[in-house]
XYZ file of C-alpha atoms in Angstrom:
731
model
C -81.716 -35.698 -59.700
C -81.588 -34.933 -63.254
C -85.372 -34.973 -63.875
C -85.618 -32.666 -60.701
C -83.168 -30.399 -62.211
C -84.996 -30.469 -65.795
C -88.307 -29.585 -64.086
C -86.922 -26.583 -62.128
C -88.069 -22.962 -63.108
C -84.465 -21.807 -62.619
C -81.270 -22.934 -61.064
C -78.345 -20.676 -59.866
C -74.676 -21.735 -59.882
C -72.306 -20.088 -57.423
C -68.800 -20.014 -58.486
C -66.411 -19.198 -55.464
C -63.240 -19.132 -57.487
C -64.478 -16.571 -60.061
C -64.452 -12.725 -59.493
C -66.222 -10.585 -62.078
C -64.419 -7.381 -61.519
C -61.134 -8.404 -62.789
C -59.818 -7.824 -66.431
C -61.951 -9.637 -68.995
C -59.135 -11.906 -70.014
C -58.419 -12.830 -66.536
C -62.139 -13.374 -66.005
C -62.595 -15.478 -68.879
C -59.726 -17.491 -67.817
C -61.027 -17.985 -64.097
C -64.318 -18.826 -65.587
C -63.127 -21.741 -67.991
C -60.744 -23.041 -65.193
C -63.364 -23.017 -62.205
C -63.592 -26.044 -60.280
C -67.411 -26.331 -60.745
C -66.561 -27.759 -64.235
C -64.261 -30.339 -63.020
C -66.917 -31.919 -60.623
C -68.621 -35.053 -61.718
C -72.065 -34.157 -60.201
C -72.176 -30.763 -61.605
C -72.507 -32.080 -65.192
C -76.241 -32.881 -64.911
C -76.732 -29.526 -63.177
C -75.238 -27.760 -66.237
C -77.078 -29.986 -68.725
C -80.677 -30.513 -67.213
C -82.163 -27.126 -66.390
C -83.691 -24.820 -69.164
C -82.721 -21.628 -67.142
C -79.425 -21.643 -65.453
C -77.536 -18.421 -63.930
C -74.227 -18.194 -62.910
C -72.980 -16.074 -60.104
C -69.405 -15.031 -59.151
C -67.911 -15.041 -55.403
C -69.473 -11.733 -54.742
C -72.895 -12.912 -56.097
C -72.635 -10.743 -58.884
C -75.065 -12.097 -61.905
C -72.692 -13.334 -64.762
C -75.733 -14.300 -67.090
C -77.347 -17.660 -68.065
C -75.747 -20.351 -69.729
C -76.643 -19.075 -72.994
C -74.985 -15.818 -72.225
C -71.801 -17.672 -71.019
C -72.064 -20.286 -73.866
C -68.497 -19.511 -75.223
C -67.090 -19.712 -71.818
C -68.962 -23.116 -71.139
C -67.839 -24.537 -74.241
C -64.064 -23.947 -73.879
C -64.470 -25.291 -70.363
C -66.454 -28.459 -71.198
C -66.521 -29.048 -74.920
C -70.243 -29.246 -74.841
C -71.845 -27.904 -78.185
C -74.157 -24.668 -77.749
C -77.254 -26.725 -79.265
C -76.982 -29.246 -76.332
C -76.582 -26.465 -73.664
C -79.734 -24.641 -74.933
C -81.557 -27.974 -75.189
C -82.347 -27.477 -78.969
C -80.880 -30.891 -79.400
C -81.993 -33.401 -76.634
C -79.380 -35.483 -74.975
C -80.405 -38.758 -76.605
C -79.685 -36.980 -80.006
C -75.861 -37.058 -79.009
C -73.697 -40.494 -79.269
C -72.827 -42.435 -76.253
C -69.156 -41.437 -76.774
C -69.856 -37.628 -76.999
C -71.710 -37.736 -73.737
C -68.946 -39.819 -72.111
C -66.440 -37.294 -73.290
C -68.120 -34.486 -71.353
C -67.430 -36.405 -68.098
C -63.816 -37.371 -68.963
C -62.200 -34.348 -67.371
C -64.510 -34.595 -63.974
C -63.913 -36.295 -60.707
C -65.759 -37.296 -57.640
C -64.747 -37.770 -54.093
C -66.116 -41.364 -54.143
C -64.878 -43.293 -57.116
C -68.178 -44.971 -57.782
C -69.872 -41.771 -57.998
C -68.149 -41.057 -61.188
C -70.380 -43.618 -62.812
C -73.598 -42.859 -60.867
C -73.576 -39.160 -61.696
C -74.081 -40.092 -65.391
C -77.218 -42.113 -64.904
C -79.549 -39.386 -65.644
C -77.512 -38.159 -68.621
C -78.055 -41.561 -70.203
C -81.595 -42.056 -69.003
C -80.774 -45.239 -67.229
C -80.936 -46.646 -63.576
C -79.071 -49.118 -61.756
C -78.445 -50.167 -58.038
C -75.755 -48.165 -56.148
C -73.069 -50.367 -54.714
C -70.373 -48.158 -52.898
C -67.274 -50.414 -52.392
C -67.630 -52.294 -55.764
C -64.926 -49.994 -57.351
C -64.943 -47.418 -60.131
C -64.087 -49.916 -62.918
C -66.869 -52.431 -62.107
C -69.483 -49.605 -61.547
C -68.581 -48.147 -64.653
C -68.786 -51.614 -66.723
C -72.165 -52.022 -65.184
C -73.185 -48.604 -66.567
C -72.145 -49.730 -69.967
C -73.837 -52.981 -69.946
C -76.968 -51.287 -68.708
C -76.760 -48.599 -71.507
C -76.169 -51.435 -74.220
C -79.476 -53.150 -72.939
C -81.164 -49.836 -73.629
C -79.762 -48.722 -76.933
C -77.703 -49.931 -80.110
C -75.199 -47.233 -80.158
C -71.748 -48.513 -81.381
C -69.975 -45.409 -80.238
C -69.849 -47.125 -76.704
C -67.260 -49.116 -78.048
C -65.076 -46.371 -79.720
C -63.094 -45.384 -76.645
C -59.304 -45.402 -76.609
C -58.850 -42.623 -79.424
C -55.506 -40.860 -79.074
C -55.367 -37.014 -79.900
C -53.099 -37.566 -82.721
C -52.340 -40.768 -84.714
C -49.962 -41.669 -87.561
C -50.743 -43.682 -90.587
C -47.357 -45.220 -91.056
C -48.393 -47.938 -89.149
C -50.968 -48.902 -91.611
C -49.075 -48.373 -94.898
C -48.543 -52.139 -95.487
C -52.235 -52.720 -95.331
C -52.972 -50.549 -98.401
C -54.461 -47.339 -97.158
C -52.433 -45.311 -99.503
C -54.987 -42.435 -99.567
C -54.458 -41.509 -96.060
C -52.232 -38.313 -95.311
C -48.621 -38.751 -94.493
C -48.586 -35.982 -91.792
C -49.853 -36.498 -88.353
C -53.835 -35.996 -88.374
C -55.642 -34.726 -85.383
C -58.707 -36.772 -84.829
C -60.768 -35.395 -81.900
C -58.936 -32.796 -79.972
C -61.550 -31.134 -77.862
C -59.632 -29.245 -75.372
C -57.102 -26.659 -76.353
C -55.284 -26.485 -72.759
C -53.297 -29.323 -71.274
C -55.031 -32.109 -69.038
C -55.489 -30.870 -65.427
C -53.014 -32.163 -63.061
C -55.300 -34.166 -60.951
C -55.927 -36.293 -64.154
C -52.384 -36.720 -65.538
C -51.433 -39.673 -63.551
C -54.692 -41.447 -64.445
C -53.998 -40.725 -68.157
C -50.540 -41.989 -67.806
C -51.706 -45.013 -66.316
C -54.248 -45.664 -69.122
C -52.072 -44.950 -71.931
C -51.755 -48.797 -72.407
C -55.209 -49.721 -73.435
C -56.733 -52.723 -71.320
C -57.800 -56.042 -73.053
C -61.306 -55.764 -72.381
C -64.054 -54.564 -74.856
C -65.470 -52.114 -72.402
C -63.824 -48.934 -71.077
C -62.370 -48.708 -67.681
C -63.615 -45.325 -67.075
C -65.046 -42.022 -68.694
C -61.479 -40.907 -69.110
C -61.036 -43.464 -71.995
C -63.699 -41.255 -74.062
C -61.774 -37.880 -73.512
C -60.964 -37.567 -77.251
C -64.469 -38.757 -78.545
C -66.200 -35.450 -78.678
C -66.735 -35.634 -82.353
C -67.844 -39.100 -82.605
C -71.401 -39.335 -83.972
C -73.560 -42.590 -84.247
C -74.280 -43.836 -87.733
C -77.853 -43.620 -89.234
C -80.450 -45.445 -87.067
C -81.247 -47.755 -90.190
C -77.773 -49.115 -90.069
C -77.349 -52.742 -88.664
C -76.123 -52.669 -85.113
C -72.803 -54.219 -84.247
C -74.005 -55.387 -80.902
C -76.014 -58.744 -81.393
C -76.353 -59.527 -77.670
C -75.386 -57.578 -74.631
C -76.553 -60.133 -71.961
C -73.967 -61.836 -69.709
C -72.894 -64.623 -71.703
C -69.951 -65.812 -69.577
C -68.669 -62.240 -69.419
C -68.431 -61.804 -73.279
C -70.276 -59.853 -75.816
C -71.514 -61.110 -79.196
C -70.595 -58.640 -82.135
C -70.805 -58.662 -85.845
C -68.839 -56.226 -87.647
C -66.499 -55.971 -90.797
C -62.757 -56.952 -89.884
C -59.825 -55.534 -91.738
C -56.143 -56.574 -91.108
C -54.129 -54.650 -88.778
C -50.646 -54.413 -87.678
C -48.731 -57.129 -85.800
C -51.163 -59.884 -87.134
C -54.128 -58.083 -85.423
C -57.496 -57.104 -86.844
C -59.457 -53.816 -86.865
C -63.313 -54.081 -86.305
C -65.317 -51.268 -87.882
C -68.050 -49.701 -85.848
C -71.123 -47.930 -87.065
C -69.932 -44.436 -85.954
C -68.046 -41.804 -87.711
C -66.089 -38.707 -87.021
C -68.432 -35.626 -87.287
C -67.237 -33.041 -89.693
C -64.921 -35.245 -91.603
C -64.731 -34.654 -95.533
C -64.488 -38.352 -96.132
C -66.673 -40.028 -93.382
C -63.800 -41.480 -91.201
C -65.266 -44.440 -89.534
C -63.967 -45.550 -86.189
C -62.048 -48.992 -85.783
C -61.211 -50.761 -82.728
C -58.273 -53.226 -82.560
C -58.977 -56.677 -82.168
C -56.933 -59.869 -82.031
C -57.556 -63.661 -81.903
C -57.382 -65.556 -78.543
C -55.698 -68.493 -80.369
C -55.219 -69.613 -83.986
C -58.050 -72.274 -83.549
C -60.717 -70.153 -82.156
C -61.672 -67.961 -85.151
C -64.596 -66.644 -83.349
C -63.271 -65.510 -79.921
C -61.259 -62.161 -80.009
C -60.023 -59.872 -77.468
C -58.946 -56.071 -77.329
C -55.194 -56.000 -77.119
C -53.136 -53.859 -74.921
C -51.142 -50.891 -76.320
C -53.428 -50.476 -79.326
C -55.778 -47.496 -79.484
C -58.786 -47.094 -81.575
C -58.129 -45.243 -85.061
C -60.240 -43.636 -87.738
C -60.239 -44.696 -91.379
C -61.922 -43.379 -94.474
C -65.033 -45.059 -95.064
C -63.920 -46.094 -98.626
C -61.106 -47.990 -97.178
C -62.781 -50.064 -94.801
C -64.704 -52.817 -96.798
C -64.222 -55.937 -95.117
C -66.266 -59.286 -94.517
C -68.765 -59.211 -91.651
C -67.783 -61.622 -89.072
C -69.812 -62.742 -86.030
C -67.460 -63.493 -83.018
C -67.306 -63.067 -79.196
C -64.986 -60.841 -77.124
C -64.481 -60.326 -73.305
C -65.935 -57.205 -71.562
C -63.125 -57.055 -69.143
C -59.545 -58.210 -68.796
C -59.369 -62.056 -68.326
C -55.720 -62.816 -68.383
C -56.123 -66.520 -67.922
C -57.788 -66.886 -71.346
C -54.505 -66.498 -73.428
C -50.920 -66.261 -73.102
C -50.356 -62.474 -73.413
C -46.534 -62.965 -74.946
C -47.730 -64.689 -78.107
C -49.368 -61.788 -79.470
C -46.493 -59.440 -79.302
C -44.066 -59.499 -82.474
C -41.292 -61.867 -81.708
C -38.379 -59.366 -81.769
C -37.190 -56.304 -79.498
C -34.946 -53.301 -80.074
C -32.953 -52.101 -77.140
C -30.778 -48.737 -77.723
C -27.815 -48.419 -75.331
C -25.148 -45.694 -75.021
C -27.486 -42.761 -74.862
C -27.188 -41.891 -71.166
C -23.276 -42.127 -71.435
C -23.351 -39.534 -74.391
C -25.769 -37.088 -72.654
C -28.738 -37.937 -74.730
C -32.485 -38.422 -73.743
C -35.179 -40.212 -75.678
C -37.417 -37.621 -76.830
C -40.084 -39.376 -79.187
C -40.535 -42.704 -81.042
C -42.281 -43.399 -84.428
C -44.718 -45.316 -84.499
C -45.432 -44.117 -80.938
C -46.743 -47.413 -79.791
C -43.476 -49.169 -80.499
C -41.913 -47.722 -77.314
C -42.506 -49.616 -73.930
C -41.575 -47.238 -71.177
C -41.526 -49.868 -68.495
C -39.115 -52.442 -70.290
C -37.444 -49.366 -72.157
C -37.548 -51.706 -75.341
C -38.801 -50.896 -78.818
C -41.223 -53.275 -80.557
C -40.928 -53.264 -84.436
C -44.304 -53.415 -86.174
C -44.604 -54.580 -89.781
C -45.467 -51.139 -91.258
C -43.339 -51.106 -94.619
C -44.667 -52.462 -97.781
C -43.203 -52.445 -101.384
C -39.454 -51.290 -100.477
C -37.428 -54.101 -100.873
C -37.011 -56.516 -98.146
C -37.470 -54.033 -95.368
C -40.650 -54.982 -93.351
C -40.273 -52.526 -90.356
C -38.813 -49.139 -89.813
C -38.693 -47.633 -86.186
C -37.539 -43.974 -85.593
C -36.190 -42.690 -82.354
C -35.294 -39.243 -81.733
C -32.759 -38.120 -79.077
C -31.837 -34.619 -77.610
C -29.263 -33.249 -75.583
C -30.101 -33.812 -71.854
C -28.941 -30.232 -70.996
C -30.598 -27.790 -73.234
C -32.351 -29.782 -76.039
C -30.729 -27.393 -78.582
C -29.572 -30.347 -80.808
C -30.246 -33.948 -81.354
C -29.867 -37.451 -83.316
C -32.188 -39.425 -85.230
C -31.661 -43.158 -85.085
C -33.446 -45.062 -88.132
C -33.882 -48.922 -87.596
C -34.918 -50.963 -90.495
C -35.545 -54.727 -90.023
C -35.197 -57.218 -92.882
C -37.433 -60.047 -92.050
C -39.548 -62.031 -94.674
C -41.215 -64.040 -92.211
C -41.558 -61.384 -89.654
C -44.447 -63.049 -87.683
C -43.000 -66.346 -87.304
C -41.550 -67.946 -84.405
C -38.141 -68.575 -85.563
C -34.416 -67.808 -84.161
C -32.540 -64.826 -85.459
C -30.702 -65.745 -88.581
C -28.800 -64.403 -91.439
C -32.173 -63.574 -93.094
C -33.097 -61.122 -90.104
C -30.837 -58.236 -90.495
C -31.417 -54.950 -88.719
C -29.738 -52.016 -90.389
C -29.230 -48.895 -88.379
C -28.704 -45.304 -89.426
C -28.046 -41.838 -87.935
C -29.022 -38.463 -88.667
C -28.580 -34.982 -86.888
C -31.509 -32.608 -85.974
C -32.485 -29.499 -84.594
C -35.593 -30.001 -82.346
C -38.526 -29.747 -82.737
C -38.799 -32.334 -85.844
C -41.759 -33.996 -87.077
C -40.920 -37.886 -87.123
C -43.973 -38.550 -89.030
C -42.867 -36.149 -91.959
C -39.322 -37.982 -91.629
C -40.889 -41.254 -91.916
C -42.783 -40.153 -94.839
C -39.552 -38.889 -96.466
C -37.771 -42.200 -95.850
C -40.649 -44.026 -97.397
C -40.779 -41.972 -100.773
C -37.226 -42.291 -100.996
C -36.744 -38.436 -100.777
C -33.716 -38.527 -98.213
C -30.129 -39.041 -99.457
C -28.005 -42.180 -98.641
C -27.918 -42.592 -94.860
C -25.015 -43.859 -92.862
C -24.009 -44.927 -89.452
C -22.231 -41.858 -88.400
C -23.616 -38.430 -87.433
C -22.147 -35.233 -85.581
C -23.695 -32.079 -84.363
C -20.211 -30.273 -84.190
C -19.344 -31.195 -80.595
C -20.352 -34.835 -80.445
C -19.418 -37.368 -83.005
C -20.899 -40.753 -82.579
C -21.737 -43.897 -84.704
C -24.055 -46.956 -84.441
C -23.447 -50.503 -84.124
C -26.085 -53.371 -84.188
C -25.608 -56.495 -82.123
C -28.265 -59.346 -82.230
C -29.066 -61.550 -79.302
C -30.140 -64.855 -80.461
C -31.161 -66.238 -77.231
C -33.295 -63.095 -76.099
C -34.471 -62.435 -79.536
C -33.393 -59.092 -79.242
C -31.404 -56.438 -81.390
C -29.135 -54.202 -79.303
C -28.309 -50.815 -80.871
C -25.055 -49.380 -79.364
C -24.528 -45.437 -79.657
C -20.700 -45.163 -79.164
C -18.437 -42.114 -79.604
C -16.254 -41.958 -82.865
C -12.932 -40.692 -83.568
C -13.162 -40.287 -87.120
C -15.351 -38.006 -89.280
C -17.511 -39.320 -92.143
C -20.290 -37.886 -94.406
C -23.635 -37.565 -92.519
C -27.090 -36.320 -93.322
C -28.748 -33.481 -91.467
C -32.316 -34.665 -90.991
C -33.823 -31.238 -90.089
C -32.135 -29.654 -93.038
C -33.317 -32.459 -95.431
C -36.793 -31.994 -94.162
C -36.667 -28.163 -94.833
C -35.608 -28.727 -98.334
C -38.286 -31.402 -98.918
C -40.759 -28.938 -97.300
C -39.293 -26.017 -99.563
C -39.682 -28.115 -102.905
C -42.953 -29.346 -101.795
C -44.062 -25.635 -101.283
C -42.244 -24.587 -104.320
C -44.324 -27.229 -106.422
C -47.502 -26.171 -104.660
C -46.507 -22.405 -105.497
C -45.942 -23.390 -109.266
C -49.069 -25.304 -109.349
C -51.019 -22.436 -107.440
C -49.480 -20.128 -110.288
C -50.492 -22.168 -113.162
C -54.178 -22.456 -111.439
C -54.264 -18.605 -111.186
C -53.102 -18.244 -114.964
C -55.898 -20.642 -115.669
C -58.435 -18.684 -113.593
C -57.096 -15.409 -114.930
C -57.897 -16.519 -118.482
C -61.211 -17.641 -117.448
C -61.788 -14.435 -115.786
C -60.741 -12.480 -118.756
C -62.971 -14.432 -120.923
C -65.938 -14.231 -118.658
C -64.911 -10.362 -118.356
C -65.175 -9.939 -122.115
C -68.773 -11.513 -122.045
C -69.789 -9.483 -119.100
C -68.561 -6.216 -120.926
C -70.519 -7.251 -124.243
C -73.666 -7.922 -121.830
C -72.947 -4.528 -120.111
C -72.626 -2.421 -123.074
C -75.675 -4.068 -124.539
C -77.502 -3.191 -121.295
C -76.206 0.450 -121.431
C -77.578 0.738 -124.836
C -80.795 -0.649 -123.703
C -80.931 1.785 -120.790
C -80.147 4.640 -123.140
C -82.995 3.752 -125.422
C -85.157 3.265 -122.439
C -84.341 6.842 -121.190
C -85.205 8.322 -124.545
C -88.401 6.439 -124.493
C -89.172 7.636 -120.854
C -88.418 11.246 -121.868
C -90.885 10.844 -124.948
C -93.510 9.718 -122.609
C -92.973 12.189 -119.965
C -93.406 14.969 -122.662
C -96.534 13.098 -123.746
C -97.895 12.850 -120.191
C -97.283 16.478 -119.651
C -99.028 17.291 -122.901
C -101.905 15.054 -122.011
C -102.097 16.686 -118.752
C -102.294 20.405 -120.259
C -104.822 19.088 -122.859
C -106.877 17.560 -119.883
C -106.623 20.779 -117.987
C -107.647 22.791 -120.984
C -110.458 20.624 -122.067
C -111.692 20.440 -118.252
C -114.308 23.573 -118.728
C -115.535 22.066 -121.905
C -116.009 18.861 -120.417
C -117.957 20.175 -117.504
C -119.966 22.311 -119.867
C -120.799 19.297 -121.996
C -121.742 17.172 -118.971
C -124.090 19.894 -117.855
C -125.562 19.999 -121.291
C -125.898 16.311 -121.340
C -127.829 16.474 -118.204
C -129.995 19.080 -119.192
C -130.703 17.234 -122.449
C -131.583 14.061 -120.640
C -134.083 15.908 -118.558
C -135.414 17.335 -121.829
C -135.813 14.180 -123.429
C -137.500 12.702 -120.477
C -139.777 15.665 -120.499
C -140.380 15.470 -124.290
C -141.172 11.564 -123.934
C -143.651 11.940 -121.339
C -145.124 15.068 -123.494
C -145.230 12.904 -126.734
C -146.526 10.010 -125.083
C -149.503 12.220 -123.397
C -150.310 13.803 -126.790
C -150.266 10.514 -128.684
C -152.698 9.140 -126.099
C -154.867 12.399 -126.675
C -154.472 11.715 -130.457
C -155.690 8.293 -130.327
C -158.237 9.416 -127.447
C -157.754 6.177 -125.545
C -157.274 6.025 -121.879
C -154.280 3.607 -121.283
C -155.531 1.698 -118.435
C -155.815 -2.227 -117.900
C -159.596 -1.927 -118.420
C -159.256 -0.432 -121.790
C -156.532 -2.822 -123.022
C -158.352 -4.031 -126.142
C -159.525 -0.521 -127.289
C -155.770 0.395 -126.722
C -154.497 -2.011 -128.988
C -157.060 -1.161 -131.851
C -156.289 2.574 -131.183
C -152.500 1.889 -131.484
C -152.945 -0.165 -134.516
C -154.998 2.752 -136.140
C -152.274 5.168 -135.198
C -149.500 3.187 -136.642
C -151.663 2.791 -139.873
C -152.214 6.538 -140.026
C -148.686 7.377 -139.215
C -147.449 5.022 -141.994
C -149.760 5.951 -144.511
C -148.743 9.739 -144.020
C -145.173 8.604 -144.088
C -144.492 9.853 -140.591
C -141.521 7.476 -140.005
C -140.201 8.973 -136.929
C -143.782 9.033 -135.227
C -144.053 5.554 -136.083
C -140.848 4.400 -134.618
C -141.469 6.445 -131.545
C -144.853 4.602 -131.236
C -143.325 1.257 -131.652
C -140.619 2.074 -129.320
C -143.242 3.414 -126.661
C -145.962 0.829 -126.741
C -145.958 -3.078 -127.204
C -148.704 -4.246 -129.386
C -149.331 -6.571 -132.410
C -148.381 -5.340 -135.725
C -149.851 -8.539 -137.308
C -153.079 -6.440 -138.902
C -153.806 -5.004 -142.376
C -154.959 -1.518 -143.326
C -155.927 0.076 -146.664
C -153.922 2.725 -148.529
C -154.600 4.094 -151.929
C -156.869 1.195 -153.005
C -154.361 -1.559 -151.811
C -154.350 -3.619 -148.670
C -151.002 -3.699 -146.605
C -149.530 -5.012 -143.421
C -147.193 -2.473 -141.497
C -144.285 -4.486 -142.710
C -145.228 -4.884 -146.413
C -145.989 -1.164 -146.494
C -142.727 -0.317 -144.922
C -140.943 -2.644 -147.427
C -142.619 -0.792 -150.237
C -142.286 2.803 -149.155
C -140.531 3.002 -145.687
C -137.180 4.085 -144.674
C -134.267 2.046 -143.065
C -135.060 2.751 -139.637
C -138.766 1.689 -139.544
C -138.181 -1.202 -141.519
C -135.618 -2.618 -139.181
C -138.000 -2.053 -136.267
C -140.704 -3.850 -137.815
C -138.420 -6.765 -138.953
C -137.830 -7.363 -135.109
C -141.707 -7.479 -134.150
C -143.355 -8.689 -137.156
C -143.258 -12.057 -139.394
C -141.274 -11.148 -142.426
C -142.796 -14.101 -144.403
C -146.439 -13.037 -143.759
C -148.388 -11.818 -146.942
C -150.709 -8.915 -146.913
C -154.334 -9.404 -148.015
C -153.149 -8.741 -151.579
C -150.740 -11.576 -151.526
C -147.355 -9.829 -151.345
C -144.405 -10.152 -148.623
C -142.277 -7.126 -147.733
C -139.653 -8.189 -150.135
C -141.892 -8.334 -153.039
C -143.301 -4.903 -152.222
C -139.894 -3.493 -151.977
C -139.081 -5.029 -155.234
C -142.148 -3.592 -156.942
C -141.619 -0.208 -155.743
C -137.864 -0.253 -156.404
C -137.131 1.184 -152.872
C -133.342 0.402 -152.824
C -133.103 1.058 -149.079
C -135.579 -1.681 -148.421
C -134.321 -4.012 -151.046
C -130.809 -3.962 -149.405
C -132.306 -4.620 -146.240
C -134.513 -7.470 -147.429
C -131.816 -8.825 -149.865
C -134.061 -8.900 -152.765
C -132.839 -10.858 -155.662
C -133.449 -8.863 -158.815
C -132.535 -11.518 -161.091
C -136.015 -13.308 -160.379
C -137.935 -10.247 -161.642
C -139.105 -11.761 -164.742
C -140.589 -14.802 -163.148
C -142.439 -12.878 -160.710
C -144.193 -10.331 -163.241
C -147.653 -11.478 -164.361
C -147.804 -12.610 -167.848
C -151.212 -10.685 -168.786
C -149.560 -7.235 -168.547
C -146.407 -5.491 -168.854
C -147.420 -2.386 -167.054
C -145.983 -2.320 -163.653
C -148.531 0.072 -162.191
C -151.297 -2.186 -163.290
C -149.131 -5.382 -161.956
C -148.780 -3.419 -158.652
C -152.276 -3.797 -157.590
C -153.899 -6.610 -159.466
C -157.462 -6.645 -158.509
C -157.896 -10.337 -159.660
C -155.135 -11.126 -156.645
C -157.221 -9.581 -153.807
C -157.636 -11.936 -151.182
C -159.935 -10.895 -148.380
C -158.130 -12.686 -145.529
C -159.194 -9.946 -143.044
C -161.541 -6.862 -143.022
C -159.288 -4.001 -143.939
C -159.327 -0.656 -141.969
C -160.718 2.344 -143.839
C -158.467 5.289 -143.294
C -161.449 7.580 -143.936
C -163.747 5.610 -141.680
C -161.109 5.819 -138.972
């Protein structure tokens, strides 16, 4: 059925006891209290489908379960991320899933188990007639065969618990006030479950829970990390017992607490769940059972360090394994006379001390470090008629060997004290005040103005019982008003907290003032920087405006210059083509591939002519326009030159730089001179600078036969006919 609902396209819920047309408050109340949320089989109908819509008694659409998630959460305690399937069911602990079914019922008692099979993803045979407890035990055994989740043993938590029971074990870091552990539902338990809850108030002695109701306060119990070692060693049927391995710590009444690998979700100090355990006998150190009248508790993680012990524990109640009486403390307390005085027992601290069936108080060893007192039990009585006033009975047992089987003697003394109170009053706070010694000296007399009574203690050696008699008193003695003292303690505590808060506020104020000064300094610095930036921005804005105006003013001139540039480019192109044509006409050469050799000769002759007549610009244009060899010689004024040596002696900077890029600067002309030597001989300062002529070598280079520079310039003796010179006249 669960898979069928999960695979459906849509599911529709008809709520016959809900009407949409009523006021919003009444509608929400009707929706939360609808019987549909109390039926066992409807749990899987709520969880499985992705698309679920609610309809009221008139078939008005109320919305999807996401639209109604607040009302569903209030009615079921199921988180929204589970309802929306953002978190899969196997991502929630066994205890959490059990808690969702705790408030539900079915017509057949076994169906309360069978309706949970899909939620836990297990299957088992259906055996109607086996009874609810046996069916539920089989379900738990099946789940333990599939998973190693310790939270399946975390059942039995109460809505509230008190730490007074554990003070003797050293848990001093736990709060003195009542601590709410896992209260899921804000409303009272439905009437159809109240009788069953009362029956289950005394926890059975099997390790497995008797029904889902035992998990009703486990909605926040989460499983530990999957890498954590499992407590469960074997879930197989080994004679009806489980083999477990877990840390054990000492508990009250000679018992133990076993620490499970699960914790309370949202707790600041990582509170772990502990289950009560007792040995079956002193000789069997590896056999334990879960005792009656002891709920599971939660403890801070740092307080639960204990030795890991492997042991076995019965799955269900097997009374033939042990004598139940040997595990209860050896003394009982009986209070008499309250009914005759018109008083009714209202509350007991610790709450586990009271046995409603026998009307006896069981003292637990819950006091440590306060003289010889080993146990303190507090009982509150109120007026039967109007509960307007009441009395507190404090019983302190002095027993050095509290758990030893021995008769009551002079060493075992019970001291009784009386206080008045105005209900309601917190017994746990009163116990904390007594433990800390904040109350004045107590006595055995008390009066509320109309009723005076005193307390007498009567030991019964044979029955190992102390009887506390409440009797009327004729005299008046000093007494303590418990409510008034608690108010004084609370006021003193609040005053101390107020003073500490005042001191903290002063310290914070100094820190804030110091920080404020620093911030003001930074703020002023930032303001100065902003002012400077504003000034710079204003300057930049003015400069931008000026540049923009200049741009607008120069725009016509820029347009004119652009047009002139284009016109000049066209003119240059025209002139270039014209000059090229004229040059070719001058040298009378047709520039075709077939005429490449005559073109080379003609260009060389043209360059010689331009150079000899010092037409530097024409020579430069010729070199830029045509590519041809400049490694040739020509005659000028009786001497033989190459273009580079001639430019070195007579040329200007532009023609010399061009020839240096296309000619060999170290080549000598037919007269044996390089360009540098020609520049040196003619004293051409421009070419000397370009050719980097070293004047200090002048004396070494002059011929010794003459001192006349003109004669040295063209010495006929040095003429070398390396190539036939070109005659200008002949050309």
